[in-house]
Amino acid sequence: MLKPIRRALAIDANLLQLVLLVLLIFALMTALVPDKFLRPYNLISITYIAPELGLLAIAMMVAMLTGGIDLSVIGIANLGGILAGLFFHAYGGTRGSGLAAMGALPVGAGIAIAVATGLVAGAANGLLISRLRITPILATLGSGQVFTGIALVLTGGPAIVGFPDGWTMIGNGAIAGVAVPLLVLLALAGAVALLLGRTAFGISLVLIGTNPKAAVFAGLRTRRALLLTYVLTGGLASVAGILLSGRTNAAKSDYGISYLLQAVLIAVLGGTDPAGGRGSVAGVIVALLALMLLASGMQLMRFSNFLVDAVWGVFLLASIALNAWRTRPR
Amino acid sequence: MSFLSLRRSETVIALVLIAAMVLIGLINPAFWSLSNLFSLARSNVIVGLMALGVLVVMISGGIDVSFPAFAVAAMYLTIQAMLAWDWHGVIGPFALASAIGLALGLVNAFFVSGLRMIPLIVTLGTAAAVRGALLGLVGTSQINIDRMPKELIAFGNTTLIDLAGPGGTHFGLSAMIVAYLLAAVLVHLFLTRTLLGRGVFALGSAAEAARRVGFNPTTIVFAVYGLAGALAGFAGLLHGSMIWLANPRDFVGVELDVIAAVVLGGASIFGGRGSVLGTMLGVFMLVMVSNSLILMHIATTWQRIVVGGIIITATTVTALRDRRQIAQ
């Protein structure tokens, strides 16, 4: 009886540590670049850039919860954006008012195309992993190549530029002063948190990740649960693709490659155990906030983007070391 | 076990390889021209050297995605050092590049063994840290042929056979394949004839059993990631010497191709299975298919789909094979 309680406390301790980290980074950056860091513009721009990465990190966390990983999220995100872009260009022309002032219906169809792409691609991953029992690293490594490859063949290389205004609203717009991407992230994060914490499906994912054999013997339909897991990660990735192409008004087969590492980093830093069984949406969101503040502060201090990447890598290793130290056998 | 038995994955890959060569040759007979075959052999060297390191890591039950970052760091740092200190020679720089790779590989081993962390996450982290630090602290500008050390260019340009092609051009069989073959023989002997090498298989098959019969898992993990790092460092500098260019942004995405080749060669990602011969065949298959797309009149944009398809097919086949063996 004590175990679940202790477990809940352990997750809270981790979350508390993360919140402290956020405050620490915030204080540090405020002290180092006081005039620029606290400007509303800087903080608001984070609410536009962070959500796409946050969705990818949540997807990564969900896959890791079952003991797997999804390395194809970037490929799925780009493929979804490109297919929607090709649809818009076929429907409204490649430029001009026919494209820009497209009605709500075709824009909705574009969103449906992108999300459907994510769900189908995720189902393909799920079938490879649950039916053919390919290990998730290799299955998603290979399928990610195929998705990126399809995007490359469809576009021939260059970016698809020019999306309808309704589409770019999703990436750049604001409702009541709040960035639309942030609203999308909060809505989906809330939905995933409910799914994981309050439904039988969510509990079964944690059980599969904790002990796959026991999950089978307990009568869980592990294959179906794994399939649905990757359908879910594919769907989340495709929404990230909508936000990315909406924000930049373009879609390309090799956009956002560095997001892969960052998504893994945020998931792990957020307290997700890559071996499965432990992870929470709240942890991912706080970790996302910590890293976005850090990156933004470093950019204001004129650190090159490469150094920011290096610091993210060091952060990943440091969070591993910290976790190992905290859970060391005593 | 007979060498030609179909139960050996090497035999199966070899047969598929021969079938693919016949097919490509039928589509475009230019495939069998000496210049194409020589250039194919040359393209095997760098991918092959890296694949040998990944093979050893994979047999031990791990995975490594950091080696391209280590390779590019070893290449760029070594050549910068040669330029800064006006340092000449071939053996010294290659020793330095291998040492840089070795040191970085040991960092991986520390995190994997000491902190018991999943190798994929560790090597993703070290790869980002090394690549970011190289580009952010050392430099982003590439060193072109006019500044590349002459000795390295001459070394990378050595040929075993030199033939005159049409129009007075020359083509030859790069001597670098000797380095590749030598490394392959050494890794094969390490894996099959040394106690440490048998320990790599033991650790990958059953870690707890390996520990109980007296293998030291820590030593094995350090040896495995150190070897992969050293091979990557060596391959990195060799790559620079062969293309007469040191580009600090090189080798992006190579890890996918190399891992695909090793899996194609019959190694199991769960550890305990794999051979040097299989890996070399896998590398040859992958390099040949991606190099022959143009010969087969297929647009190069299809390359990633082909590589991804190869990974999925090879892993499906090995997953089915492993399952059948468990059933037996």
XYZ file of C-alpha atoms in Angstrom, chain A residues 21-134:
114
model
C 15.901 24.725 -11.664
C 13.535 26.963 -13.638
C 13.654 29.641 -10.931
C 17.433 29.362 -10.749
C 17.830 29.790 -14.521
C 15.344 32.644 -14.511
C 17.205 34.442 -11.709
C 20.584 33.793 -13.325
C 19.524 35.115 -16.730
C 17.781 38.107 -15.182
C 21.013 38.935 -13.359
C 23.214 38.407 -16.410
C 21.138 40.202 -19.065
C 18.633 42.225 -17.038
C 17.671 44.762 -19.702
C 16.907 42.236 -22.439
C 15.814 39.045 -20.703
C 12.797 40.524 -18.885
C 11.493 42.359 -21.923
C 7.949 41.191 -22.690
C 8.984 40.586 -26.300
C 11.541 37.994 -25.251
C 9.194 36.093 -22.965
C 6.312 36.253 -25.453
C 8.465 34.917 -28.280
C 9.155 31.833 -26.148
C 5.401 31.104 -26.065
C 5.472 30.842 -29.855
C 8.677 28.817 -30.273
C 8.404 26.387 -27.345
C 5.069 24.605 -28.056
C 6.200 22.644 -31.141
C 9.174 21.310 -29.181
C 6.938 20.649 -26.194
C 4.613 18.455 -28.271
C 7.562 16.454 -29.620
C 8.906 16.031 -26.076
C 5.505 14.833 -24.811
C 5.404 12.339 -27.691
C 8.894 11.146 -26.741
C 7.854 10.817 -23.087
C 4.813 8.708 -24.006
C 6.960 6.352 -26.111
C 9.556 6.130 -23.326
C 6.829 5.352 -20.791
C 6.353 1.991 -22.526
C 10.109 1.428 -22.622
C 10.351 2.465 -26.280
C 11.396 5.588 -28.121
C 10.147 7.360 -31.238
C 12.983 8.647 -33.397
C 10.681 9.294 -36.358
C 8.770 12.259 -34.851
C 10.673 14.868 -36.864
C 10.109 12.970 -40.102
C 6.383 12.670 -39.327
C 6.085 16.369 -38.410
C 7.734 17.490 -41.654
C 5.836 15.007 -43.832
C 2.499 16.170 -42.390
C 3.341 19.830 -43.036
C 4.530 19.084 -46.568
C 1.463 17.046 -47.540
C -0.817 19.810 -46.231
C 1.274 22.393 -48.106
C 1.046 20.419 -51.353
C -2.725 20.192 -50.896
C -2.991 23.963 -50.395
C -0.857 24.656 -53.465
C -2.928 22.266 -55.562
C -6.177 23.768 -54.294
C -5.420 27.481 -54.202
C -2.365 27.930 -56.399
C 1.205 28.435 -55.237
C 0.801 32.127 -54.421
C -1.657 35.010 -54.466
C -5.029 35.568 -52.864
C -6.344 32.135 -53.838
C -3.796 30.653 -51.450
C -3.607 33.343 -48.773
C -7.331 33.966 -48.323
C -8.341 30.327 -48.372
C -11.557 29.566 -46.467
C -11.889 27.696 -43.222
C -13.002 24.496 -44.917
C -9.895 23.852 -47.049
C -7.649 24.915 -44.147
C -9.510 22.423 -41.984
C -8.979 19.804 -44.680
C -5.244 20.616 -44.585
C -5.181 20.113 -40.828
C -7.001 16.816 -41.284
C -4.455 15.742 -43.910
C -1.516 16.561 -41.622
C -3.009 14.851 -38.577
C -4.088 11.830 -40.621
C -0.521 11.570 -41.936
C 0.715 11.488 -38.348
C -1.803 8.866 -37.279
C -1.097 6.614 -40.286
C 2.677 6.986 -39.909
C 2.337 6.277 -36.194
C 0.222 3.210 -36.935
C 2.948 1.974 -39.296
C 5.484 2.363 -36.464
C 3.104 0.684 -34.063
C 2.607 -2.298 -36.365
C 6.356 -2.695 -36.880
C 6.905 -2.615 -33.112
C 3.904 -4.553 -31.817
C 3.311 -7.109 -34.605
C 6.738 -7.685 -36.134
C 8.355 -7.001 -32.747
C 11.112 -4.838 -34.134
